[in-house]
Coordinates of C-alpha atoms in Angstrom, one line a residue:
X297 CA 4.9 24.5 -7.4
X298 CA 5.6 20.8 -6.9
X299 CA 5.9 18.8 -3.7
X300 CA 9.4 19.6 -3.0
X301 CA 8.4 23.2 -2.4
X302 CA 7.0 21.8 0.9
X303 CA 10.2 21.2 2.3
X304 CA 11.9 24.3 0.9
X305 CA 9.2 26.4 2.6
X306 CA 9.5 24.7 5.8
X307 CA 13.3 24.9 5.7
X308 CA 13.0 28.7 5.3
X309 CA 10.4 28.9 8.3
X310 CA 11.8 26.3 10.6
X311 CA 15.3 25.4 9.4
X312 CA 16.5 23.7 12.5
X313 CA 13.5 21.7 13.3
X314 CA 13.6 17.8 13.1
X315 CA 11.5 16.9 10.0
X316 CA 12.7 13.2 10.0
X317 CA 14.1 10.6 11.9
X318 CA 15.3 7.2 10.4
X319 CA 17.3 5.1 12.9
X320 CA 20.1 7.1 14.5
X321 CA 19.9 9.6 12.0
X322 CA 17.9 12.7 12.3
X323 CA 17.3 15.4 9.5
X324 CA 16.2 19.1 10.1
X325 CA 14.1 20.7 7.3
X326 CA 17.1 22.5 6.2
X327 CA 19.2 19.2 5.8
X328 CA 16.2 17.4 4.2
X329 CA 16.0 20.3 1.6
X330 CA 19.5 20.1 1.0
X331 CA 19.4 16.2 0.7
X332 CA 16.5 16.9 -2.0
X333 CA 18.8 19.3 -4.0
X334 CA 21.9 16.5 -3.9
X335 CA 19.4 13.9 -4.8
X336 CA 17.9 15.9 -7.7
X337 CA 21.4 16.6 -9.1
X338 CA 22.3 12.9 -8.7
X339 CA 19.3 11.8 -11.0
X340 CA 19.6 14.7 -13.5
X341 CA 23.4 13.4 -13.7
X342 CA 21.8 10.1 -14.6
X343 CA 19.9 11.3 -17.4
X344 CA 16.5 11.5 -15.8
X345 CA 14.2 13.8 -17.6
X346 CA 10.4 14.6 -17.4
X347 CA 8.2 11.5 -17.6
X348 CA 11.1 9.1 -16.6
X349 CA 10.6 6.6 -13.7
X350 CA 12.9 6.0 -11.0
X351 CA 12.5 2.8 -9.0
X352 CA 13.4 1.9 -5.3
X353 CA 13.6 -1.5 -3.5
X354 CA 14.5 -1.6 0.0
X355 CA 13.1 -1.3 3.8
X356 CA 11.7 2.2 4.8
X357 CA 14.4 4.8 4.7
X358 CA 15.3 8.5 4.2
X359 CA 16.4 7.6 0.5
X360 CA 12.9 6.8 -0.6
X361 CA 11.5 10.3 0.4
X362 CA 14.5 12.0 -0.9
X363 CA 13.9 10.1 -4.2
X364 CA 10.1 11.0 -4.2
X365 CA 10.6 14.8 -3.6
X366 CA 13.5 14.8 -6.3
X367 CA 11.3 12.9 -8.8
X368 CA 8.6 15.8 -8.2
X369 CA 11.1 18.5 -9.0
X370 CA 12.3 17.0 -12.1
X371 CA 8.9 16.0 -13.4
X372 CA 9.7 12.3 -13.1
X373 CA 7.8 9.4 -11.4
X374 CA 8.9 7.5 -8.2
X375 CA 8.2 3.8 -8.3
X376 CA 8.5 2.0 -4.9
X377 CA 8.8 -1.7 -5.1
X378 CA 7.8 -3.9 -2.4
X379 CA 10.5 -5.9 -0.8
X380 CA 8.1 -8.5 0.1
X381 CA 7.7 -9.6 -3.4
X382 CA 9.6 -12.5 -5.2
X383 CA 12.3 -11.9 -7.8
X384 CA 9.9 -12.8 -10.7
X385 CA 7.4 -10.2 -9.6
X386 CA 9.9 -7.4 -9.5
X387 CA 11.1 -8.5 -12.9
X388 CA 7.6 -8.1 -14.2
X389 CA 7.3 -4.5 -12.8
X390 CA 10.8 -3.4 -14.0
X391 CA 10.0 -4.7 -17.4
X392 CA 6.6 -2.8 -17.4
X393 CA 7.7 0.7 -16.1
X394 CA 11.5 0.6 -17.4
X395 CA 13.0 2.9 -14.9
X396 CA 15.8 5.1 -15.8
X397 CA 17.4 4.5 -12.4
X398 CA 17.0 1.6 -10.1
X399 CA 18.0 2.4 -6.4
X400 CA 18.4 -0.7 -4.2
X401 CA 19.3 -1.0 -0.4
X402 CA 20.7 -3.9 1.4
X403 CA 19.9 -6.6 1.6
X404 CA 18.3 -6.8 -1.8
X405 CA 21.3 -5.6 -4.1
X406 CA 22.7 -9.2 -4.9
X407 CA 19.2 -10.6 -5.8
X408 CA 18.4 -7.6 -7.9
X409 CA 21.6 -7.5 -9.9
X410 CA 21.0 -11.2 -10.7
X411 CA 18.1 -9.9 -13.0
X412 CA 20.7 -9.3 -15.7
X413 CA 19.2 -8.6 -19.0
X414 CA 16.0 -6.9 -17.3
X415 CA 18.5 -4.1 -16.0
X416 CA 19.7 -3.4 -19.5
X417 CA 19.5 0.4 -19.9
X418 CA 18.8 1.2 -16.3
X419 CA 21.4 2.9 -14.1
X420 CA 22.0 0.8 -10.9
X421 CA 22.7 2.7 -7.7
X422 CA 23.2 0.6 -4.3
X423 CA 23.1 2.2 -1.1
X424 CA 26.1 0.6 0.5
X425 CA 28.5 -1.7 -1.4
X426 CA 27.7 -1.8 -5.1
X427 CA 28.2 -4.8 -7.6
X428 CA 30.1 -4.5 -10.7
X429 CA 28.6 -1.9 -13.1
X430 CA 26.6 -0.1 -10.4
X431 CA 27.2 3.0 -8.5
X432 CA 26.8 3.7 -4.8
X433 CA 24.5 6.2 -3.5
X434 CA 27.0 8.3 -1.9
X435 CA 29.3 8.1 -4.7
X436 CA 26.8 9.1 -7.2
X437 CA 25.8 12.0 -5.1
X438 CA 29.0 13.1 -4.5
X439 CA 30.1 13.1 -8.2
X440 CA 26.8 15.0 -9.2
X441 CA 27.5 17.6 -6.6
X442 CA 31.1 17.9 -7.4
X443 CA 30.2 18.5 -11.1
X444 CA 27.5 21.0 -10.3
X445 CA 29.9 23.2 -8.4
X446 CA 32.6 22.9 -10.8
X447 CA 30.2 24.2 -13.5
X448 CA 28.7 26.6 -11.1
X449 CA 25.4 24.7 -12.0
X450 CA 22.3 24.9 -9.6
X451 CA 20.0 22.0 -9.0
X452 CA 17.5 21.7 -11.9
X453 CA 14.6 24.2 -11.9
X454 CA 11.3 23.0 -11.1
X455 CA 9.6 24.6 -14.1
X456 CA 9.4 21.4 -15.8
X457 CA 6.8 20.0 -13.3
X458 CA 3.0 21.0 -12.9
X459 CA 0.5 19.9 -10.3
X460 CA -0.8 17.6 -13.1
X461 CA 2.4 15.9 -13.5
X462 CA 2.4 12.3 -12.6
X463 CA 4.9 11.7 -9.6
X464 CA 4.2 8.4 -8.1
X465 CA 3.7 4.8 -9.8
X466 CA 2.6 2.4 -7.4
X467 CA 2.0 -1.3 -8.4
X468 CA -1.0 -3.2 -7.2
X469 CA -2.2 -6.5 -8.6
X470 CA -5.4 -6.6 -10.7
X471 CA -8.3 -9.2 -11.0
X472 CA -6.2 -10.8 -13.9
X473 CA -3.3 -11.4 -11.5
X474 CA -1.1 -9.2 -13.4
X475 CA 0.5 -6.1 -11.8
X476 CA -1.0 -2.7 -12.5
X477 CA 0.8 0.5 -12.0
X478 CA -1.4 3.3 -10.4
X479 CA -0.4 6.7 -11.7
X480 CA -0.8 9.6 -9.2
X481 CA -0.2 13.0 -9.8
X482 CA 1.4 15.7 -7.6
X483 CA -2.0 17.4 -7.3
X484 CA -3.3 13.9 -6.0
X485 CA -0.6 13.8 -3.2
X486 CA -1.3 17.4 -2.5
X487 CA -5.1 17.0 -1.8
X488 CA -4.6 13.8 0.0
X489 CA -2.3 15.6 2.4
X490 CA -4.9 18.0 2.9
X491 CA -7.6 15.4 3.3
X492 CA -5.3 13.8 6.0
X493 CA -4.8 17.0 7.8
X494 CA -8.5 17.4 8.3
X495 CA -9.0 13.7 9.4
X496 CA -6.3 13.8 12.0
X497 CA -6.5 17.7 12.8
X498 CA -2.7 17.5 12.0
X499 CA -0.4 20.2 12.6
X500 CA 3.2 21.2 12.8
X501 CA 3.2 20.1 16.4
X502 CA 2.6 16.4 15.6
X503 CA 5.0 13.6 15.8
X504 CA 4.1 10.9 13.4
X505 CA 5.5 7.4 13.8
X506 CA 5.5 5.2 10.4
X507 CA 6.1 1.6 10.8
X508 CA 3.9 0.7 7.6
X509 CA 6.0 0.0 4.5
X510 CA 6.5 3.2 2.2
X511 CA 5.9 1.1 -0.6
X512 CA 2.3 1.2 0.0
X513 CA 0.2 4.3 -0.4
X514 CA -0.8 3.6 3.1
X515 CA 2.5 4.0 4.7
X516 CA 3.5 6.8 2.5
X517 CA 0.4 8.9 2.0
X518 CA -2.0 8.3 5.1
X519 CA 0.4 10.3 7.4
X520 CA 4.0 10.4 6.3
X521 CA 3.7 12.9 3.4
X522 CA 0.7 14.8 5.1
X523 CA 3.0 15.4 8.1
X524 CA 5.9 16.7 6.1
X525 CA 3.4 19.0 4.3
X526 CA 2.4 20.3 7.8
X527 CA 5.9 20.9 8.9
X528 CA 5.6 18.0 11.6
X529 CA 8.3 15.4 12.7
X530 CA 8.3 11.9 11.1
X531 CA 9.9 9.0 12.8
X532 CA 10.3 6.4 10.2
X533 CA 11.0 2.5 11.4
X534 CA 12.8 0.4 8.7
X535 CA 10.2 -2.4 9.4
X536 CA 7.4 -3.1 11.7
X537 CA 8.5 -4.5 15.0
X538 CA 6.1 -4.6 17.9
X539 CA 8.7 -4.0 20.6
X540 CA 10.1 -1.0 18.5
X541 CA 6.6 0.6 18.2
X542 CA 6.0 0.0 21.9
X543 CA 9.3 1.8 22.8
X544 CA 8.7 4.7 20.3
X545 CA 5.1 5.3 21.7
X546 CA 6.3 5.4 25.4
X547 CA 9.5 7.6 24.8
X548 CA 9.5 9.7 21.7
X549 CA 6.4 11.7 22.0
X550 CA 4.3 10.1 19.2
X551 CA 1.0 11.6 18.6
X552 CA -0.2 9.9 15.6
X553 CA 0.4 6.5 13.9
X554 CA -1.3 4.3 11.4
X555 CA -1.4 0.5 12.6
X556 CA -3.3 -2.0 10.4
X557 CA -5.5 -4.7 12.0
X558 CA -2.8 -7.4 11.8
X559 CA -0.1 -5.2 13.4
X560 CA -2.5 -4.2 16.4
X561 CA -2.9 -8.0 16.8
X562 CA 0.9 -8.6 17.2
X563 CA 1.1 -5.5 19.4
X564 CA -1.8 -7.1 21.7
X565 CA 0.4 -10.2 21.9
X566 CA 3.1 -8.0 23.8
X567 CA 2.4 -7.9 27.5
X568 CA 3.5 -4.5 27.4
X569 CA 0.8 -3.2 25.2
X570 CA -2.1 -3.5 27.9
X571 CA -0.4 -1.2 30.2
X572 CA 1.3 0.9 27.7
X573 CA 1.5 4.7 28.9
X574 CA 1.8 7.1 25.8
X575 CA 0.5 10.2 27.0
X576 CA 1.3 12.2 23.8
X577 CA -0.7 9.8 21.6
X578 CA -3.8 11.5 20.3
X579 CA -5.2 8.8 17.9
X580 CA -4.5 5.5 16.0
X581 CA -5.5 5.3 12.4
X582 CA -6.4 1.7 10.9
X583 CA -7.6 0.5 7.8
X584 CA -6.4 -1.9 4.8
X585 CA -9.6 -4.4 5.6
X586 CA -13.0 -4.4 6.9
X587 CA -13.3 -3.8 10.7
X588 CA -16.6 -4.6 12.1
X589 CA -17.9 -3.2 15.4
X590 CA -16.9 -6.3 17.4
X591 CA -13.3 -5.9 16.0
X592 CA -13.2 -2.2 16.5
X593 CA -14.2 -2.6 20.2
X594 CA -11.4 -5.4 20.5
X595 CA -8.9 -3.0 19.5
X596 CA -10.1 0.2 20.9
X597 CA -8.0 1.6 23.7
X598 CA -9.7 3.5 26.5
X599 CA -7.4 6.4 26.2
X600 CA -6.8 6.5 22.5
X601 CA -9.4 6.8 19.8
X602 CA -9.2 4.3 16.9
X603 CA -9.8 6.1 13.6
X604 CA -10.9 4.2 10.5
X605 CA -9.9 5.2 6.9
X606 CA -11.1 3.9 3.7
X607 CA -9.5 4.0 0.1
X608 CA -7.3 2.3 -2.3
X609 CA -4.0 2.7 -4.1
X610 CA -6.3 4.3 -7.0
X611 CA -7.4 7.1 -4.4
X612 CA -4.0 7.8 -2.9
X613 CA -5.5 6.3 -0.6
X614 CA -7.7 8.6 1.6
X615 CA -11.3 8.6 0.4
X616 CA -13.4 8.4 3.7
X617 CA -12.5 8.5 7.2
X618 CA -13.7 8.8 10.7
X619 CA -12.5 11.9 12.9
X620 CA -11.7 11.6 16.6
X621 CA -15.2 12.7 17.8
X622 CA -17.0 10.2 15.2
X623 CA -15.1 7.0 16.2
X624 CA -16.7 6.0 19.5
X625 CA -20.1 6.8 18.1
X626 CA -20.0 4.9 14.9
X627 CA -17.9 1.7 15.6
X628 CA -17.4 -0.2 12.3
X629 CA -18.0 2.8 10.0
X630 CA -15.4 4.1 7.9
X631 CA -16.7 7.6 8.3
X632 CA -17.8 10.1 5.7
X633 CA -16.3 11.3 2.4
X634 CA -13.0 13.0 2.7
X635 CA -12.8 16.8 2.7
X636 CA -11.9 16.9 -0.9
X637 CA -13.9 13.6 -2.0
X638 CA -17.3 12.6 -3.2
X639 CA -18.9 9.2 -2.8
X640 CA -21.7 7.4 -4.6
X641 CA -23.3 4.0 -3.9
X642 CA -24.4 2.8 -7.1
X643 CA -26.2 -0.5 -8.5
X644 CA -25.2 -2.9 -11.3
X645 CA -26.1 -0.2 -14.0
X646 CA -24.5 2.7 -12.3
X647 CA -27.6 4.3 -10.7
X648 CA -27.5 5.6 -7.3
X649 CA -29.2 3.2 -4.8
X650 CA -32.0 4.2 -2.4
X651 CA -30.8 5.6 1.1
X652 CA -29.6 2.6 3.3
X653 CA -29.3 0.3 0.5
X654 CA -25.9 -1.4 -0.4
X655 CA -24.2 -0.5 -3.7
X656 CA -20.6 -0.2 -5.2
X657 CA -18.7 2.6 -3.7
X658 CA -17.5 5.1 -6.3
X659 CA -15.1 7.9 -5.5
X660 CA -14.3 11.3 -7.1
X661 CA -11.9 13.9 -6.3
X662 CA -8.6 15.5 -7.2
X663 CA -6.9 12.7 -5.1
X664 CA -8.0 10.0 -7.7
X665 CA -5.3 8.2 -10.1
X666 CA -4.8 9.7 -13.6
X667 CA -5.1 5.9 -14.7
X668 CA -3.1 2.5 -14.8
X669 CA 0.2 2.8 -16.4
X670 CA 0.0 1.8 -20.2
X671 CA -3.2 0.0 -19.6
X672 CA -6.0 2.2 -21.3
X673 CA -8.7 -0.7 -21.3
X674 CA -8.2 -1.3 -17.6
X675 CA -8.2 2.5 -16.8
X676 CA -11.5 2.9 -18.7
X677 CA -12.9 0.0 -16.9
X678 CA -12.1 1.7 -13.6
X679 CA -13.0 5.3 -14.3
X680 CA -16.4 6.5 -15.3
X681 CA -16.7 10.3 -15.8
X682 CA -14.0 10.8 -13.3
X683 CA -15.4 8.4 -10.6
X684 CA -13.3 5.5 -9.5
X685 CA -15.2 2.3 -9.3
X686 CA -13.9 0.7 -6.1
X687 CA -15.2 -2.8 -6.3
X688 CA -16.2 -2.5 -2.9
X689 CA -19.8 -2.7 -1.7
X690 CA -21.0 -0.5 1.1
X691 CA -24.0 1.3 2.7
X692 CA -24.6 4.6 4.6
X693 CA -26.6 5.1 7.6
X694 CA -29.2 7.9 8.2
X695 CA -26.2 10.4 9.2
X696 CA -24.4 9.7 6.1
X697 CA -21.6 7.4 7.7
X698 CA -20.3 4.7 5.3
X699 CA -19.9 1.0 6.2
X700 CA -18.1 -1.4 4.0
X701 CA -20.1 -4.5 3.6
X702 CA -17.6 -6.6 1.6
X703 CA -16.0 -6.9 -1.9
X704 CA -17.4 -7.4 -5.4
X705 CA -14.0 -8.2 -6.4
X706 CA -12.4 -11.7 -5.7
X707 CA -9.5 -10.0 -3.7
X708 CA -8.3 -11.7 -0.4
X709 CA -6.9 -9.3 2.0
X710 CA -4.6 -11.1 4.5
X711 CA -2.7 -9.2 6.9
X712 CA -3.4 -5.8 5.1
X713 CA -1.9 -7.3 1.8
X714 CA -4.1 -7.9 -1.2
X715 CA -3.9 -11.1 -2.8
X716 CA -5.5 -11.9 -6.0
X717 CA -6.6 -15.5 -6.7
X718 CA -6.0 -15.3 -10.3
X719 CA -2.2 -14.8 -10.0
X720 CA -2.0 -18.0 -7.9
X721 CA -4.6 -19.9 -9.9
X722 CA -2.7 -19.0 -13.2
X723 CA 0.4 -20.6 -11.8
X724 CA -1.1 -23.8 -10.4
X725 CA -3.2 -24.2 -13.5
X726 CA 0.0 -24.5 -15.6
X727 CA 0.9 -27.3 -13.7
X728 CA 0.1 -30.9 -15.3
X729 CA -0.8 -32.2 -11.7
X730 CA -4.2 -30.3 -11.6
X731 CA -7.6 -30.7 -13.4
X732 CA -9.1 -27.7 -11.5
X733 CA -7.9 -25.0 -9.1
X734 CA -9.6 -22.4 -7.2
X735 CA -7.9 -19.9 -4.5
X736 CA -10.3 -18.3 -2.1
X737 CA -10.3 -16.6 1.4
X738 CA -11.4 -18.1 4.8
X739 CA -12.1 -15.8 7.6
X740 CA -9.0 -15.7 10.0
X741 CA -8.8 -14.4 13.6
X742 CA -5.4 -12.5 13.1
X743 CA -5.0 -12.0 9.4
X744 CA -8.6 -11.1 8.3
X745 CA -8.3 -13.9 5.8
X746 CA -6.3 -16.9 5.2
X747 CA -5.5 -18.1 1.6
X748 CA -6.9 -21.6 0.9
X749 CA -6.3 -23.4 -2.4
X750 CA -8.8 -25.7 -3.3
X751 CA -7.6 -28.2 -5.9
X752 CA -8.9 -31.1 -8.1
X753 CA -5.9 -33.4 -9.0
X754 CA -5.6 -35.3 -12.0
X755 CA -6.1 -39.1 -11.7
X756 CA -3.1 -40.6 -10.1
X757 CA -1.7 -37.6 -8.6
X758 CA -1.2 -37.5 -4.9
X759 CA -1.6 -33.9 -3.5
X760 CA -0.4 -32.2 -0.4
X761 CA 0.0 -28.5 1.0
X762 CA 3.6 -29.0 0.6
X763 CA 3.4 -30.0 -2.9
X764 CA 0.9 -26.9 -3.9
X765 CA 3.2 -24.5 -2.0
X766 CA 6.5 -25.7 -3.8
X767 CA 4.9 -24.8 -7.0
X768 CA 4.4 -21.3 -5.9
X769 CA 7.5 -20.9 -3.7
X770 CA 9.9 -18.3 -5.3
X771 CA 7.3 -17.2 -7.9
X772 CA 5.1 -15.1 -5.5
X773 CA 5.6 -13.4 -2.2
X774 CA 5.6 -15.8 0.8
X775 CA 2.5 -14.0 2.2
X776 CA 0.5 -15.0 -0.7
X777 CA 1.2 -18.7 -0.2
X778 CA -1.9 -20.8 0.8
X779 CA -2.3 -21.6 4.6
X780 CA -4.5 -24.4 3.8
X781 CA -5.1 -26.7 0.6
X782 CA -8.4 -28.6 0.3
X783 CA -8.6 -31.7 -2.2
X784 CA -11.8 -32.3 -3.8
X785 CA -13.1 -34.4 -6.6
X786 CA -14.5 -31.5 -8.4
X787 CA -15.3 -27.7 -8.0
X788 CA -18.8 -26.5 -7.9
X789 CA -19.8 -24.9 -11.0
X790 CA -23.0 -23.4 -12.8
X791 CA -24.7 -25.1 -15.7
X792 CA -22.5 -22.9 -18.0
X793 CA -19.3 -24.2 -16.2
X794 CA -18.7 -20.9 -14.3
X795 CA -17.0 -21.6 -11.0
X796 CA -19.3 -20.9 -8.0
X797 CA -16.7 -19.1 -6.0
X798 CA -19.3 -17.9 -3.2
X799 CA -20.6 -21.4 -2.8
X800 CA -17.0 -22.5 -2.1
X801 CA -16.1 -19.7 0.3
X802 CA -19.3 -20.4 2.1
X803 CA -18.4 -24.1 2.6
X804 CA -15.1 -23.1 3.8
X805 CA -16.8 -20.8 6.2
X806 CA -18.3 -23.8 8.0
X807 CA -14.9 -24.4 9.7
X808 CA -14.6 -27.6 7.9
X809 CA -10.9 -28.9 8.6
X810 CA -11.0 -31.9 6.2
X811 CA -11.8 -32.4 2.4
X812 CA -14.6 -34.7 3.7
X813 CA -16.3 -31.9 5.6
X814 CA -15.8 -29.5 2.8
X815 CA -17.6 -32.0 0.4
X816 CA -20.6 -32.3 2.9
X817 CA -20.8 -28.6 3.3
X818 CA -20.9 -28.1 -0.5
X819 CA -23.5 -30.7 -0.8
X820 CA -25.6 -28.8 2.0
X821 CA -25.1 -25.5 0.4
X822 CA -27.9 -24.6 -2.3
X823 CA -26.7 -23.4 -5.7

C-alpha cells in the first residue's frame, strides 16, 4: 500500500467529512481522493514513471498535497522547493534533481520561467496563467482526465509503489554550503505519522492548523500528513500571518498547531494573543531551535501545553518529543525517543557516553532517511549502521528526558531556518575585496540567532554592511543576509591556521557593538 491509500480509505469511511481547507476552498475526503486520481492521471500523461521527480514551487496549497499523494501512487518523488530561496538556489536544486515535471504557483512563474536552459526537458505547469511553452494546472488535468475517459483508462495502479519507494526529496544545505537532497521513503512518512499520533494523542476528531511552510518537513510532517492519516481536518494557510492564525484559533475549532519560536514571538507582539480565547486548542507544538527552560516559560500559556519536538529533515523529522503530561514537568527538554525511534548519545569515537554526560545525538528508526540524493560520500558520513549522526550535542536526565545542549555543526538557526556559514563565506571569499571572511551566529532575542559577517578587507578597501549584503543580494535568500558586519584586522586562528570560530562567537556574545569592542573581547579570550 502507498500513502494515497490513506485518503482512499477515509473516502470510503467518511466521504463527506472535510479533510482539507485552503483559503475559501474545502475538500472532503471523497473530493481529495478524486483530486489525487486526477493529479495522478495528469502526471502520468506528462510521462512521470517510477523514480522520476516532480517539483513544486509556491506558497502552501492543496496542489502540494495532491502532488505528494499522486507521486506516492506512481512511485515518483515529490520535491517541494522553498519559495524563500533566491533564483540561483532554485537553479542549483533543479539542476541537481532534474524533475520530469515542475509545478509553479503565482507569483513565482515569471522568475522560474526565466531560468531558461535549466528547464530543458522539464514539463512546466503553472497554477494560473502559463507562460509560453507551459501548461496550466487546470488545462493539464482536464486534458489527462478527458483522455482517460475516452480510452476508458483508469488512474495508474499503485502496484509500482512499495513502502520502501522514495517519495519525498527535501533539500537542506550541508556543511559545505551546497544543497543536499534528503531522500525519504513512504515507510518513513508512515512511521513519522504514527510517531506524531502518539506525541499528540491525535485522532480523527482533531482540527490541525498548518501555517509553517509545507516545503519544510516540519510543516508537512509534524502534523499535516499525520492528521490526514488519522482522518482529521487540516486547515492550511498559504503563509504565516499572525492575525490570520489568531482568527483561526478563535473561530475554527483548532485543536493542534505547530508554531516555531520566531512565530510565537510575532504572535506575542499582537495585543490579542495575551487574551486569546481558543477553547478547542489542546496543545501547541514547537521546535526547530533550542528552547531553554526560560524561553519555554516565556511562551507557555496557562491554558495550553507547549510541546517540544526534536528532529531533522533526515529524520522526517520526528525523533523525540514531549507529550502533554511531560511538558510542564520538564521545561527545556525535548522529551524522549519517539515511539518508533531509538536514541544514542555518543562520544567522538562512537561510544555511548556515561549517564548524564553530553554526547552527539544519534537517531535510528524506520523514519530515518534513505540517504542524500546522489551523494554517497555524504550519506556514508551521516549514517553509521542505520544510525543518523545528527551533529547535535545533548544529554539525558535520570528519567531519560533529552536536553539539547548545542550543535557540533556550524549551522546558524535564525527564525527556524538553517543557515550554513560556508555558503555565505564561499560567495564573499570569491570577491577580491576581502582577505578573510567568517560568518557566525550571535544570540538574538527574537530570532534565536542573528547572522554576523566578520570580515578582513584587503588594504585600501573600505567596507560597510551595505557593501557586504550587496555582494550576497539575489544570490541567497534574504533571511540569510547578515544582520551585522564586523570589520577586523585579522581573524583568530590556531598555529596551524585553522579558524577559531568558537573564539570568534564568544567575543561576539560579549554584546560588543563595535569592531574595537570585538577586538578587545578577542584579546581577552583565551585561545
